[in-house]
Structure formats: C-alpha cells, structure tokens
Coordinates of C-alpha atoms in Angstrom, one line a residue:
Chain A
M237 CA 62.8 98.8 103.3
I238 CA 61.4 97.6 100.0
R239 CA 62.4 100.9 98.5
N240 CA 65.9 100.5 99.9
L241 CA 66.1 96.9 98.7
G242 CA 64.9 97.9 95.2
A243 CA 67.3 100.8 95.1
A244 CA 70.2 98.5 96.1
A245 CA 69.2 96.0 93.5
I246 CA 69.0 98.7 90.8
R247 CA 72.4 100.0 91.9
G248 CA 73.9 96.6 91.9
A249 CA 72.5 95.8 88.5
A250 CA 73.8 99.2 87.2
D251 CA 77.2 98.5 88.7
F252 CA 77.2 95.0 87.2
F253 CA 76.4 96.2 83.7
Y254 CA 78.8 99.1 84.1
A255 CA 81.5 96.5 85.1
I256 CA 80.6 94.3 82.1
G257 CA 80.7 97.3 79.8
F258 CA 84.0 98.5 81.3
F259 CA 85.4 94.9 81.0
F260 CA 84.6 94.7 77.3
R261 CA 85.8 98.2 76.6
V262 CA 89.1 97.5 78.2
V263 CA 89.5 94.1 76.5
K264 CA 88.6 95.7 73.2
N265 CA 91.2 98.4 73.7
G266 CA 93.7 95.8 74.8
A267 CA 93.1 93.8 71.7
L268 CA 93.5 96.8 69.5
Y269 CA 96.6 98.0 71.5
F270 CA 99.2 96.8 69.0
R271 CA 97.4 98.4 66.1
R272 CA 98.0 101.8 67.6
G273 CA 101.8 101.7 67.3
Q274 CA 103.9 103.4 70.0
V275 CA 101.0 104.7 72.0
G276 CA 101.6 103.7 75.6
F277 CA 104.5 101.3 74.6
R278 CA 106.6 102.5 77.5
V279 CA 103.8 101.8 79.9
L280 CA 103.5 98.3 78.5
V281 CA 107.2 97.7 78.8
M282 CA 107.3 98.9 82.4
Q283 CA 104.2 96.9 83.2
I284 CA 105.8 93.7 81.9
L285 CA 109.0 94.6 83.8
F286 CA 107.2 95.0 87.1
T287 CA 104.7 92.2 86.7
G288 CA 106.7 89.6 84.8
V289 CA 110.5 90.1 85.3
Q290 CA 110.3 91.1 88.9
A291 CA 108.0 88.3 89.8
L292 CA 110.1 85.7 88.2
G293 CA 112.1 85.0 91.4
V294 CA 109.0 84.3 93.5
S295 CA 107.4 82.3 90.8
A296 CA 110.6 80.2 90.3
I297 CA 111.0 79.4 94.0
I298 CA 107.3 78.3 94.3
A299 CA 107.6 76.2 91.1
L300 CA 110.8 74.5 92.2
S301 CA 109.4 73.7 95.7
L302 CA 106.1 72.5 94.3
G303 CA 107.7 70.3 91.7
A304 CA 110.2 68.9 94.1
V305 CA 107.5 68.0 96.7
I306 CA 105.5 66.2 94.0
I307 CA 108.5 64.3 92.8
I308 CA 109.6 63.2 96.3
Q309 CA 106.1 62.3 97.4
G310 CA 105.3 60.6 94.1
S311 CA 108.5 58.6 93.9
S312 CA 108.1 57.3 97.4
L313 CA 104.4 56.6 97.4
L314 CA 103.4 55.5 93.9
P315 CA 105.9 52.6 93.4
Q316 CA 104.1 50.9 96.3
F317 CA 101.1 50.5 94.1
G318 CA 103.1 49.8 91.0
Q319 CA 102.1 53.1 89.5
S320 CA 105.5 54.9 89.3
R321 CA 104.6 56.4 85.9
L322 CA 101.6 58.2 87.4
M323 CA 104.1 60.6 89.0
Y324 CA 104.7 62.3 85.7
T325 CA 100.9 62.6 85.0
I326 CA 100.4 64.1 88.5
L327 CA 103.3 66.5 87.9
I328 CA 101.8 67.6 84.6
I329 CA 98.3 68.0 86.0
V330 CA 99.4 70.0 89.0
I331 CA 102.1 72.2 87.5
T332 CA 101.0 72.6 83.9
R333 CA 97.3 72.4 84.1
E334 CA 96.0 73.5 87.5
L335 CA 98.3 75.0 90.2
G336 CA 100.8 76.5 87.8
P337 CA 98.4 79.0 86.2
L338 CA 96.4 79.6 89.4
L339 CA 99.5 80.2 91.6
T340 CA 100.9 82.5 88.9
A341 CA 97.7 84.4 88.9
F342 CA 97.8 84.7 92.7
I343 CA 101.4 86.0 92.6
V344 CA 100.5 88.5 89.9
N345 CA 97.3 89.5 91.6
A346 CA 99.0 90.0 94.9
R347 CA 101.9 92.0 93.5
S348 CA 100.6 93.8 90.5
G349 CA 96.9 93.9 91.0
T350 CA 97.3 95.9 94.2
A351 CA 99.9 98.1 92.5
I352 CA 97.7 98.9 89.5
A353 CA 94.7 99.6 91.6
T354 CA 96.7 101.8 94.0
E355 CA 98.5 103.7 91.2
L356 CA 95.3 104.4 89.2
G357 CA 93.4 105.3 92.4
T358 CA 96.2 107.8 93.2
M359 CA 96.0 109.2 89.7
V360 CA 92.3 109.7 90.1
V361 CA 92.7 111.4 93.5
S362 CA 95.4 113.7 92.2
H363 CA 93.3 114.5 89.1
E364 CA 95.8 113.1 86.7
I365 CA 93.1 111.2 84.9
E366 CA 91.2 114.4 84.3
A367 CA 94.4 115.9 82.9
Y368 CA 94.7 113.1 80.4
V369 CA 91.1 113.5 79.4
S370 CA 91.6 117.3 79.1
V371 CA 94.4 116.9 76.7
G372 CA 92.4 114.4 74.6
L373 CA 94.0 111.1 75.8
D374 CA 91.7 108.3 76.5
P375 CA 92.6 106.9 80.0
I376 CA 91.4 103.4 78.9
S377 CA 93.6 103.4 75.8
Y378 CA 96.6 105.0 77.4
L379 CA 96.5 103.7 81.0
A380 CA 94.3 100.6 81.1
A381 CA 95.0 98.8 77.9
P382 CA 98.8 98.7 78.2
R383 CA 98.4 97.4 81.8
V384 CA 95.9 94.7 80.7
V385 CA 98.2 93.7 77.9
G386 CA 101.3 93.8 80.0
V387 CA 99.7 91.8 82.8
T388 CA 98.4 89.2 80.4
V389 CA 101.6 88.8 78.5
S390 CA 103.5 88.6 81.8
M391 CA 101.1 85.9 83.0
L392 CA 101.7 83.9 79.9
A393 CA 105.5 84.2 80.2
L394 CA 105.5 83.5 83.9
D395 CA 103.4 80.4 83.3
I396 CA 106.0 79.1 80.8
Y397 CA 108.8 79.8 83.3
F398 CA 106.7 78.2 86.1
N399 CA 106.4 75.1 83.9
V400 CA 110.1 75.0 83.1
F401 CA 111.1 75.5 86.7
G402 CA 108.5 73.2 88.0
L403 CA 109.1 70.3 85.6
I404 CA 112.8 70.6 84.9
G405 CA 114.3 72.6 87.8
S406 CA 112.5 70.6 90.4
Y407 CA 114.3 67.5 89.1
L408 CA 117.6 69.0 90.2
V409 CA 116.1 69.7 93.7
A410 CA 114.6 66.2 94.0
R411 CA 117.9 64.6 92.8
L412 CA 119.6 66.0 95.9
I413 CA 117.2 64.0 98.0
R414 CA 116.2 61.0 95.9
P415 CA 118.3 59.8 92.9
I416 CA 116.2 59.6 89.7
E417 CA 117.7 58.8 86.4
F418 CA 117.8 61.9 84.1
N419 CA 116.6 60.0 81.0
E420 CA 113.9 58.2 82.9
Y421 CA 112.6 61.4 84.3
F422 CA 112.5 63.4 81.1
G423 CA 111.3 60.5 79.1
G424 CA 108.4 60.1 81.5
I425 CA 107.7 63.9 81.4
A426 CA 107.8 63.9 77.6
A427 CA 105.4 60.9 77.4
A428 CA 102.9 62.4 79.9
L429 CA 103.0 66.0 78.6
T430 CA 100.6 66.7 75.7
A431 CA 99.9 69.8 73.7
T432 CA 96.5 69.9 75.3
D433 CA 98.1 70.3 78.7
I434 CA 100.2 73.2 77.4
V435 CA 97.4 74.9 75.6
S436 CA 95.1 74.4 78.6
G437 CA 97.6 76.0 81.0
L438 CA 98.3 78.9 78.7
L439 CA 94.6 79.5 78.1
K440 CA 94.0 79.7 81.8
C441 CA 96.8 82.1 82.2
F442 CA 95.5 84.3 79.5
V443 CA 92.0 84.4 81.1
F444 CA 93.5 84.9 84.6
G445 CA 95.7 87.7 83.2
I446 CA 92.7 89.5 81.8
I447 CA 90.7 89.0 85.0
V448 CA 93.4 90.2 87.3
S449 CA 94.3 93.3 85.2
V450 CA 90.8 94.4 84.4
T451 CA 89.7 93.9 88.1
A452 CA 92.7 96.0 89.2
V453 CA 92.0 98.7 86.6
Y454 CA 88.3 98.8 87.4
R455 CA 89.0 99.1 91.2
G456 CA 91.6 101.8 90.5
F457 CA 89.3 103.9 88.4
A458 CA 86.5 103.4 90.9
V459 CA 88.2 105.6 93.4
Q460 CA 86.3 108.9 93.7
R461 CA 88.1 111.6 95.5
A462 CA 89.5 110.6 98.9
S463 CA 92.9 109.1 99.4
T464 CA 91.5 106.7 102.0
E465 CA 89.7 105.0 99.2
I466 CA 93.0 103.9 97.6
P467 CA 93.9 101.1 100.0
V468 CA 90.3 99.9 99.9
A469 CA 90.6 99.7 96.1
G470 CA 93.7 97.6 96.5
I471 CA 92.1 95.2 98.9
K472 CA 89.0 94.9 96.7
S473 CA 91.2 94.4 93.7
V474 CA 93.0 91.5 95.3
G475 CA 89.9 89.9 96.8
G476 CA 87.9 90.2 93.6
G477 CA 90.8 88.9 91.5
F478 CA 91.2 85.8 93.7
V479 CA 87.5 84.9 93.6
L480 CA 87.1 85.5 89.9
C481 CA 90.3 83.5 89.1
I482 CA 89.1 80.5 91.0
L483 CA 85.6 80.7 89.5
A484 CA 87.2 81.0 86.0
D485 CA 89.5 78.1 86.8
A486 CA 86.5 75.9 87.8
V487 CA 84.6 76.9 84.6
L488 CA 87.6 76.3 82.3
T489 CA 88.3 72.9 83.9
L490 CA 84.7 72.0 83.6
I491 CA 84.7 72.9 80.0
Y492 CA 87.9 70.9 79.4
Y493 CA 86.4 67.7 80.9
I494 CA 83.0 68.2 79.2
Chain B
M51 CA 118.4 104.7 87.9
K52 CA 118.3 100.9 88.3
F53 CA 119.7 98.8 85.5
S54 CA 116.5 97.0 84.9
I55 CA 114.5 100.3 84.5
R56 CA 117.2 102.0 82.4
H57 CA 117.3 98.9 80.1
A58 CA 113.7 98.0 80.6
E59 CA 113.1 97.3 77.0
S60 CA 116.0 95.0 76.6
V61 CA 115.2 93.1 79.8
V62 CA 111.6 92.7 78.9
G63 CA 112.5 91.7 75.3
G64 CA 114.8 89.1 76.7
F65 CA 112.2 87.9 79.1
I66 CA 109.6 87.5 76.4
L67 CA 111.9 85.9 73.9
L68 CA 113.3 83.4 76.3
A69 CA 109.8 82.4 77.3
A70 CA 108.8 82.0 73.7
A71 CA 112.0 79.9 73.0
L72 CA 111.2 77.7 76.0
L73 CA 107.6 77.3 74.8
C74 CA 108.9 76.3 71.4
G75 CA 111.4 73.9 72.9
I76 CA 108.7 72.2 75.0
L77 CA 106.4 72.0 72.0
V78 CA 109.1 70.4 69.9
M79 CA 109.9 68.0 72.6
V80 CA 106.3 67.0 73.0
G81 CA 105.8 66.9 69.3
A82 CA 108.8 64.6 68.7
N83 CA 107.7 62.3 71.6
Q84 CA 104.1 62.2 70.4
R85 CA 105.0 61.7 66.7
W86 CA 103.5 64.9 65.4
F87 CA 106.0 64.9 62.6
A88 CA 105.9 61.2 61.8
R89 CA 103.7 59.5 59.2
N90 CA 101.0 57.1 60.2
Y91 CA 99.5 54.4 57.9
Y92 CA 95.8 53.8 58.3
F93 CA 94.0 50.5 58.1
H94 CA 90.6 49.2 59.2
S95 CA 89.2 46.1 60.8
R96 CA 86.0 44.7 62.3
F97 CA 85.2 43.3 65.7
Q98 CA 82.3 41.6 67.4
S99 CA 82.4 44.0 70.3
G100 CA 84.0 47.3 71.1
A101 CA 84.3 46.6 74.9
G102 CA 87.6 47.5 76.2
I103 CA 88.8 49.6 73.3
S104 CA 88.3 53.3 72.5
P105 CA 89.9 55.8 70.2
G106 CA 93.5 56.2 71.3
T107 CA 93.8 52.6 72.5
G108 CA 97.2 51.2 71.6
I109 CA 97.8 48.3 69.3
T110 CA 100.6 46.1 70.6
L111 CA 102.9 43.6 69.0
K112 CA 104.8 41.5 71.5
G113 CA 104.5 44.3 74.1
F114 CA 105.5 47.1 71.8
T115 CA 102.9 49.7 70.8
V116 CA 102.9 49.7 67.0
G117 CA 99.8 51.8 66.4
K118 CA 96.6 53.2 67.8
I119 CA 92.9 53.1 67.2
S120 CA 91.6 56.3 65.6
K121 CA 87.9 55.6 65.4
I122 CA 85.3 52.9 66.3
V123 CA 81.8 52.8 65.0
L124 CA 78.9 50.4 65.7
N125 CA 77.7 49.5 62.2
D126 CA 74.3 48.3 60.9
N127 CA 75.2 44.6 61.4
N128 CA 75.8 45.2 65.2
T129 CA 79.5 44.7 64.7
V130 CA 82.2 47.3 65.4
D131 CA 84.1 48.9 62.6
A132 CA 87.5 50.2 63.8
D133 CA 89.9 52.5 62.0
F134 CA 93.4 52.4 63.2
F135 CA 96.9 53.5 62.2
I136 CA 100.3 51.9 62.4
F137 CA 103.4 53.9 63.1
D138 CA 105.8 54.3 60.1
S139 CA 108.6 52.5 62.0
Y140 CA 106.4 49.3 62.2
I141 CA 104.8 49.5 58.8
G142 CA 107.1 46.7 57.6
K143 CA 105.3 44.3 60.0
V144 CA 101.9 44.9 58.3
R145 CA 102.1 42.0 55.8
K146 CA 99.5 39.8 54.1
N147 CA 97.6 37.5 56.5
S148 CA 98.2 39.8 59.5
V149 CA 95.4 39.6 62.1
L150 CA 94.2 41.5 65.0
E151 CA 92.9 40.1 68.3
L152 CA 90.8 42.1 70.8
A153 CA 92.0 40.9 74.2
T154 CA 89.9 41.8 77.1
S155 CA 90.8 41.0 80.7
P156 CA 88.6 38.4 82.4
L157 CA 88.9 40.5 85.6
G158 CA 87.4 43.5 83.8
L159 CA 90.7 45.4 83.9
G160 CA 90.4 46.9 80.4
G161 CA 91.8 45.3 77.3
G162 CA 94.0 45.9 74.3
L163 CA 94.4 45.2 70.7
L164 CA 97.0 42.7 69.7
F165 CA 98.6 42.7 66.3
Y166 CA 100.0 39.5 64.7
P167 CA 102.0 40.0 61.5
G168 CA 101.4 37.6 58.6
K169 CA 104.0 35.2 57.6
D170 CA 103.7 36.2 54.0
A171 CA 106.4 38.5 52.7
E172 CA 104.0 40.7 50.7
R173 CA 103.2 44.0 52.5
L174 CA 99.6 45.2 52.8
P175 CA 98.8 48.6 51.2
E176 CA 97.5 51.4 53.3
H177 CA 93.7 51.5 53.9
S178 CA 93.6 47.7 53.6
Y179 CA 91.3 45.5 55.7
I180 CA 93.0 43.5 58.4
P181 CA 90.8 40.7 59.8
S182 CA 90.3 40.2 63.4
M183 CA 90.1 36.9 65.2
D184 CA 86.5 37.6 66.1
F185 CA 85.5 36.4 62.6
E186 CA 86.0 33.3 60.5
D187 CA 88.5 34.9 58.1
G188 CA 90.8 35.8 61.0
K189 CA 90.4 32.5 62.7
S190 CA 91.1 30.7 59.4
I191 CA 94.4 32.5 59.1
V192 CA 95.4 31.5 62.6
E193 CA 94.3 27.9 62.1
R194 CA 96.3 27.6 58.9
E195 CA 99.3 29.1 60.8
L196 CA 99.6 31.9 58.3
A197 CA 100.1 34.5 61.0
D198 CA 102.9 34.8 63.5
V199 CA 100.8 34.1 66.6
P200 CA 102.9 33.4 69.6
P201 CA 101.8 30.6 72.0
R202 CA 98.9 31.3 74.3
D203 CA 100.1 33.4 77.1
D204 CA 97.3 33.7 79.5
T205 CA 98.1 36.3 82.1
L206 CA 96.3 34.6 84.9
T207 CA 97.9 31.3 84.2
R208 CA 101.3 32.9 84.0
L209 CA 100.7 34.7 87.2
L210 CA 99.6 31.6 88.9
A211 CA 102.5 29.7 87.5
N212 CA 104.8 32.4 88.9
I213 CA 103.0 32.4 92.2
N214 CA 103.0 28.7 92.9
P215 CA 106.7 28.3 93.1
L216 CA 106.8 31.4 95.3
V217 CA 104.1 29.8 97.6
D218 CA 106.1 26.6 97.7
N219 CA 109.3 28.4 98.6
I220 CA 107.5 30.3 101.3
N221 CA 106.1 27.1 102.7
K222 CA 109.5 25.5 102.7
T223 CA 111.0 28.5 104.3
V224 CA 108.4 28.5 107.1
V225 CA 108.9 24.8 107.7
N226 CA 112.6 25.2 107.8
V227 CA 112.3 28.2 110.2
N228 CA 110.0 26.2 112.4
K229 CA 112.3 23.2 112.4
T230 CA 115.3 25.4 113.1
V231 CA 113.5 27.0 116.1
T232 CA 112.4 23.6 117.4
T233 CA 116.0 22.3 117.0
L234 CA 117.4 25.3 118.7
N235 CA 115.0 25.0 121.6
G236 CA 115.8 21.3 121.9
A237 CA 119.5 21.9 121.6
L238 CA 119.4 24.6 124.3
K239 CA 117.4 22.2 126.5
G240 CA 120.0 19.5 125.8
D241 CA 117.4 16.8 124.8
G242 CA 117.4 17.3 121.1
E243 CA 118.0 14.5 118.6
T244 CA 120.0 16.7 116.2
E245 CA 123.7 17.3 115.9
V246 CA 123.6 20.4 118.1
G247 CA 121.4 18.6 120.7
R248 CA 123.7 15.6 120.6
I249 CA 126.7 17.8 121.0
V250 CA 125.2 19.6 124.0
K251 CA 124.0 16.3 125.4
G252 CA 127.5 14.8 124.7
I253 CA 129.2 17.5 126.7
G254 CA 127.5 16.4 129.9
S255 CA 128.1 12.7 129.3
T256 CA 131.7 13.5 128.3
V257 CA 132.3 15.5 131.4
R258 CA 130.8 12.7 133.5
G259 CA 133.0 10.2 131.6
V260 CA 136.1 12.3 132.2
N261 CA 135.2 12.5 135.9
G262 CA 134.8 8.7 136.1
T263 CA 138.1 8.2 134.2
V264 CA 139.9 10.6 136.6
A265 CA 138.5 8.7 139.5
D266 CA 139.5 5.4 138.0
L267 CA 142.9 6.8 137.3
D268 CA 143.2 8.0 141.0
S269 CA 142.3 4.5 142.3
T270 CA 144.7 2.8 139.9
V271 CA 147.5 5.2 141.0
A272 CA 146.6 4.4 144.6
I273 CA 146.7 0.7 143.9
V274 CA 150.0 1.0 142.1
K275 CA 151.3 3.1 145.0
T276 CA 150.4 0.5 147.5
E277 CA 151.7 -2.4 145.4
L278 CA 154.9 -0.8 144.4
P279 CA 156.9 -1.3 147.6
G280 CA 155.9 -5.0 147.7
L281 CA 156.8 -5.4 144.1
V282 CA 160.2 -3.8 144.7
E283 CA 160.8 -6.0 147.7
R284 CA 159.9 -9.1 145.8
S285 CA 162.0 -8.0 142.9
N286 CA 165.0 -7.5 145.3
A287 CA 164.4 -11.0 146.8
L288 CA 164.2 -12.4 143.3
L289 CA 167.4 -10.7 142.5
D290 CA 169.1 -12.1 145.6
S291 CA 167.9 -15.6 144.7
L292 CA 169.1 -15.2 141.2
K293 CA 172.4 -14.0 142.6
A294 CA 172.7 -17.1 144.8
I295 CA 171.8 -19.4 141.8
S296 CA 174.4 -17.6 139.8
G297 CA 177.0 -18.2 142.5
N298 CA 176.1 -21.8 142.7
L299 CA 176.3 -22.1 138.9
E300 CA 179.7 -20.4 139.1
Q301 CA 180.9 -22.9 141.6
T302 CA 179.6 -25.8 139.5
T303 CA 181.2 -24.4 136.4
A304 CA 184.5 -24.0 138.3
A305 CA 184.2 -27.6 139.6
M306 CA 183.6 -28.9 136.1
R307 CA 186.6 -27.0 134.9
D308 CA 188.7 -29.0 137.5
P309 CA 191.3 -31.0 135.4
T310 CA 191.2 -33.9 137.8
G311 CA 187.7 -34.5 136.3
L312 CA 184.5 -35.2 137.9
V313 CA 184.4 -38.9 137.0
P314 CA 187.7 -39.7 138.8
K315 CA 186.5 -37.8 141.7
L316 CA 183.3 -39.6 141.7
L317 CA 185.0 -42.9 141.3
D318 CA 187.7 -42.2 143.7
P319 CA 186.6 -43.6 147.1
K320 CA 188.1 -40.5 148.7
G321 CA 187.0 -38.4 146.0
S322 CA 184.0 -36.1 145.5
L323 CA 181.4 -38.8 145.2
K324 CA 182.3 -40.1 148.6
T325 CA 182.4 -36.5 149.8
L326 CA 179.1 -36.0 148.1
L327 CA 177.6 -39.0 149.6
D328 CA 179.4 -38.8 152.9
D329 CA 179.3 -35.0 153.7
N330 CA 176.8 -35.2 156.5
G331 CA 174.0 -33.8 154.3
V332 CA 175.8 -30.6 153.4
L333 CA 175.3 -31.0 149.7
F334 CA 171.7 -32.0 150.2
A335 CA 171.1 -29.0 152.4
K336 CA 172.7 -26.8 149.8
I337 CA 170.6 -28.4 147.0
D338 CA 167.5 -28.1 149.2
A339 CA 168.2 -24.5 150.0
M340 CA 168.8 -23.9 146.4
L341 CA 165.6 -25.5 145.4
S342 CA 163.8 -23.6 148.1
D343 CA 165.2 -20.3 146.8
T344 CA 164.2 -21.3 143.3
D345 CA 160.7 -22.1 144.4
K346 CA 160.5 -18.8 146.2
T347 CA 161.8 -17.0 143.2
I348 CA 159.3 -18.7 140.9
K349 CA 156.5 -17.8 143.4
N350 CA 157.7 -14.2 143.4
V351 CA 157.7 -14.2 139.6
E352 CA 154.2 -15.7 139.6
S353 CA 153.0 -13.2 142.1
M354 CA 154.4 -10.3 140.1
T355 CA 152.9 -11.8 136.9
D356 CA 149.6 -12.1 138.6
T357 CA 149.7 -8.5 139.8
L358 CA 150.6 -7.3 136.4
K359 CA 147.9 -9.5 134.9
S360 CA 145.3 -8.1 137.3
S361 CA 146.4 -4.6 136.6
M362 CA 146.4 -5.0 132.8
P363 CA 142.6 -4.7 132.2
E364 CA 142.6 -1.5 134.3
I365 CA 145.5 0.0 132.4
T366 CA 143.9 -1.1 129.1
S367 CA 140.6 0.4 130.0
L368 CA 142.3 3.5 131.3
L369 CA 144.1 4.0 128.0
A370 CA 140.9 3.3 126.0
E371 CA 138.9 5.7 128.1
G372 CA 141.6 8.3 127.8
K373 CA 141.5 7.9 124.0
T374 CA 137.7 8.1 123.9
T375 CA 137.8 11.2 126.1
L376 CA 140.3 12.9 123.9
I377 CA 138.2 12.1 120.8
Q378 CA 135.0 13.4 122.5
T379 CA 136.8 16.5 123.7
Q380 CA 138.0 17.1 120.2
D381 CA 134.4 16.7 118.8
V382 CA 133.0 19.0 121.5
L383 CA 135.7 21.6 120.7
E384 CA 135.0 21.3 117.0
G385 CA 131.3 21.6 117.6
L386 CA 131.8 24.7 119.8
K387 CA 134.0 26.2 117.3
N388 CA 131.5 25.7 114.4
N389 CA 128.4 26.6 116.3
P390 CA 127.4 30.3 115.8
L391 CA 124.7 30.1 118.4
L392 CA 127.0 29.5 121.4
K393 CA 128.4 32.9 122.2
G394 CA 130.7 34.0 124.9
G395 CA 133.6 31.7 124.1
I396 CA 135.7 30.0 126.7
P397 CA 136.2 31.8 130.0
E398 CA 139.8 32.7 130.9
R399 CA 141.5 30.2 133.1
K400 CA 142.8 31.5 136.4
T401 CA 145.7 29.7 137.9
Q402 CA 145.4 29.0 141.6
E403 CA 148.2 30.8 143.4
A404 CA 149.8 28.9 146.2
A405 CA 148.8 30.2 149.6
Q406 CA 152.4 30.0 150.9
P407 CA 154.8 31.2 148.2
G408 CA 158.0 29.3 147.9
Y409 CA 161.3 30.9 148.9
R410 CA 162.5 30.7 145.4
D411 CA 159.8 33.1 144.2
E412 CA 160.9 35.8 146.6
D413 CA 163.3 38.4 145.5
F414 CA 166.4 38.7 147.5

C-alpha cells in the first residue's frame, strides 16, 4: 500500500511538473507566435472565428440580461437607502471586474475548451500529430500556440463586448421597464468606471484565456490511443478550466485588494 | 462554404478592430470624465490631525469638488502635512488668504476638506502653502474676515431645524385627524357640538317642529271649519240688519225731502208730530226695533272681532312657524348638499296611487 501510495505521489508529482513544463512551453510559443510570421496564421484566424465571433451572441445575451437585472434591482432597491449612485458602482464591479471576465471564461471554456480538447485528441488518435512531427512541424508551435493566442485574444475581445453590452446595451433593456435618464445613466457610469476597473477586467480575461486554452490543449494532447479517451479529455478540460479560472479569479481579486 | 468561414479573415479583423475601437472609446470616456487630460495645480497645507481624510479625498467649495488630496504625511511635529491639487477650472479661486478647513462629522460618518477662497484679488502661485483653520494663521485670516467663509452651517442643526417643522406638522395633522374622527363620530351619533352635529341634530328637531306645526295647522283649520258657518250666519244677520237700517235711513231721507217740511208737520196739530206722538207707539216700536237690530248687529260685529282676535295669535304663530320651518329646511338641504360624508342622496318619492281610480283616468 505504501508502495502504491508512493508510486501515485511520484506519478502525480511527475504529471504536475510535466503540466507546468507544458504550460510554460505553450505560453512561450504563444508569446513568440507573432514573431514567426504566417506560420499557423490560418489556424489563429479560425480559432478566433470559432471562439470569439461565434460566441458573441451568447455573450451579448448574457451581458444584456445581467446588466438589465442589476439596473432594475439597483434602481428599485438602492434609492430606499438614499444610495442610488451605488447602482453604477455595483454595475461596474459585477460586469467589468468580476462576473464579466468569469462568465466570458465559462462561455469560452464550455464552447471552445471542449472543442480544442476533442479536436486535438482526435488528431492524436488518428496519428495526425505524429505526421506533423514526422514532417518537422512542432505540434506545440503549429497547433497549440495559435489556439492559445486565438482563445486569449478572443477572450479579451469578448470581455470588451461583454462590457459594452452589459453597461450600455442593458440600459436599453432596462429603459423598457423602468425609465432612467440617458444622461444621468451614462454620467453615473462614466463617474464610477475607472481605468483600474478596465485593466483589472482585461487582465483577468487574459489570464483566464491562457488557463482555458492551455488546459484544453493539454487535455487534448494527453489522449493516448483510444477514441473513448476523447470525450473524457473534453470533460476534464471543461472541469479543470472552471476550477482553475475560479482559483485564478480569487487570487487576482486578492492581489487587487492587497 | 459558409460566409463567415470563406471571409474568416475579414470577419475576425472586423471583430478585433471593433473591440479595439470600443476599448479606446471607453478609455477616452473614462479619461475625459476623470480628468486624465486636464492640468492640476498642486498646493500643500498642514493639519492637526489626518482623521477623516486620505489620499483621494475631495476638496469642496460650496458643495463643488474643486480638488483632491494627493498625499498626507505625519511629520516630526506630530502634525499632518497634506499635498493636494486644485482642478484647472477652479484655479482662479485659489487667491491670497485662502484657507482650508478639515471638517469631521460628529457622528463619525467621515469628513471632508472645505476650501474657502481669499477675498484678495491676487492669485496664489502653484506649490504655495495654504493655511488650515487648525492653526493660528488660518484662524487669524478667518477672524479678520479676509477669506470668504460662509456662515456656519452645522449639518445637525440644519437637520434638526428641518425636522422640527416636520414634527410640528405631523402633530398638527394627527390632532386634526383625531378631531375630525371625533367630530364625525359625534355627528353620526347626532350629539356633536360641531356644525355637522348640529345639522344632524337640527334635522330631528326640525322634523318634530314640522310635525307640531302641521298638527297646529290641522287644529286651526278644524277650528276655522267649525266657526265658519256661524261667522257666515252672523254676517248674514248683520247684513240684514244693515239692510233694515239702510231702509229706515232711506225713509227718513225721503221724509226729510218732503216739501211740506218737517217743522210744519211737527207744528201742525194734525201733522206728523201729532202722529208721532199719537200713533199708538208705532214709531217707538220701530225705533225700539231699530235699536234692537243695531244692538244685535254691534254684538255680531263684536263677536266676529273677538273670534278674529282670538284666531290672530294662532295665525301669526302659524306663519312664524312656517317661516322658521322653511329656513331650517333650507339650512338642512344646504348642509346635506355640502356634506360629502352623507352618501346615498334623497330617495325617490313614490306617489300613492288611488285605490279606486277615477272614471276620468279610464280610457274609453
């Protein structure tokens, strides 16, 4: 039993260090991606199309609904305490700082994380990866790096759209239910929104994008030979992505307030 | 092939560029609102304590934020050095003899820094020292009225001053509501001393008065009915007597018109006087009858006068009561018309149909 426990610990540590090494290698390749010119550019474009453009509708609906709910609740509850102006602060905290990046990460993880893991897993099972290696193409550079960059860039863009829809578009939704002056609303938003909020939200999105994409790529490449491993890789990719995003969010928020 | 895949590069490029443009727009909006592109003018001051202020605390002038604290430091003398800046739009207010006041809430609800511009026209250069009212130099400026310090406006006092009239109004309202409810209850019971109560009370007494008046009217009519035949009879008798008198007077007048004259007749032994004196008492009987008729007539007149006299107070009182009843009825109707509490209005009157319809009502 002790032997088994020790073997499991050694295997776990080896996997952990392998994952860390893989993570840094992917991130390094992703950072150097633009220096390599057109290598994998088409992959990057398609990744942004699938991850960013096609997720825009879902992201917009969630942002509109969330913003409208906050405005309606805030404008009916907060004036009772004489704190109407807090509505804008709450809106900024929820949409720009916290839920915006996190919900965007969840959307991307659920849509693209599984897709990347499944696609790479299928490529492993069908020996496509071996074919890339055999012709001298580094799978990390050609397959992983554009996906990581694409997912991260998509996350940043989606977060900006989420903010726009959540802060501005939701005003239109809320106006249908509760009349709020346009100047009053946007004056309040402009007064409450700071550059720190925007940078904080974008930083979280950047980190979440890397986490989601690297996790998906890692799980996709982790498939060995059986096609039954592919759905498992997708599930593990989504689960791991959620947990890591929430942990990273907690750490980043903690750092922000420290 | 789908449009988005065929034109993937354009779609993605548009997606990224639009996101970048939106981000730039948001940053510009935030920057403009938070004065990233505006110049600030820095000054410094000193306070006894830094309680209630921190970097970023606004400096206000008559409710407007004119600047912010950028840095506070506890110095070697255990006083607080504060660096702050004034917005470029308010730099004209920073004149010589300007002072700062650190206002802290007595309830511990934070504080703020108040800026009072000096009355001097000379502007203070940037990085100048602006005294605070915590120290003698600042107090001296205020005492010499060199700074534009508004009258003390204690928040608590102002709040209490605003609350007191409100409480008074609420008390008055409660008293009025209580009084109204009491009045209403009394009025509905009919024993109130107010206008409504008196009206309701008056309705009963008026109805009783009307009933009494109607009863009096009935009895008066009955009396008049019983007396009327006698009166008519007496009047007829009086008329007969007057007729007889009139006939006698006619005869007398005719006799006086006789050309033979009364005196010769009287003097003539066979004349009237003799006839008058020697007519076996016919003249006397006539005079006596005439006097008797006159007496009877006078008595009838007296009786009629007495009857009228005795009826006069009743008629007078009847008229007075009728008048009073009409006035009271008018008041009651006015009161009912003006009173919003009495609902339902006046019930519709139903005319009593005759049990036996007349022949004229039937169609032939």
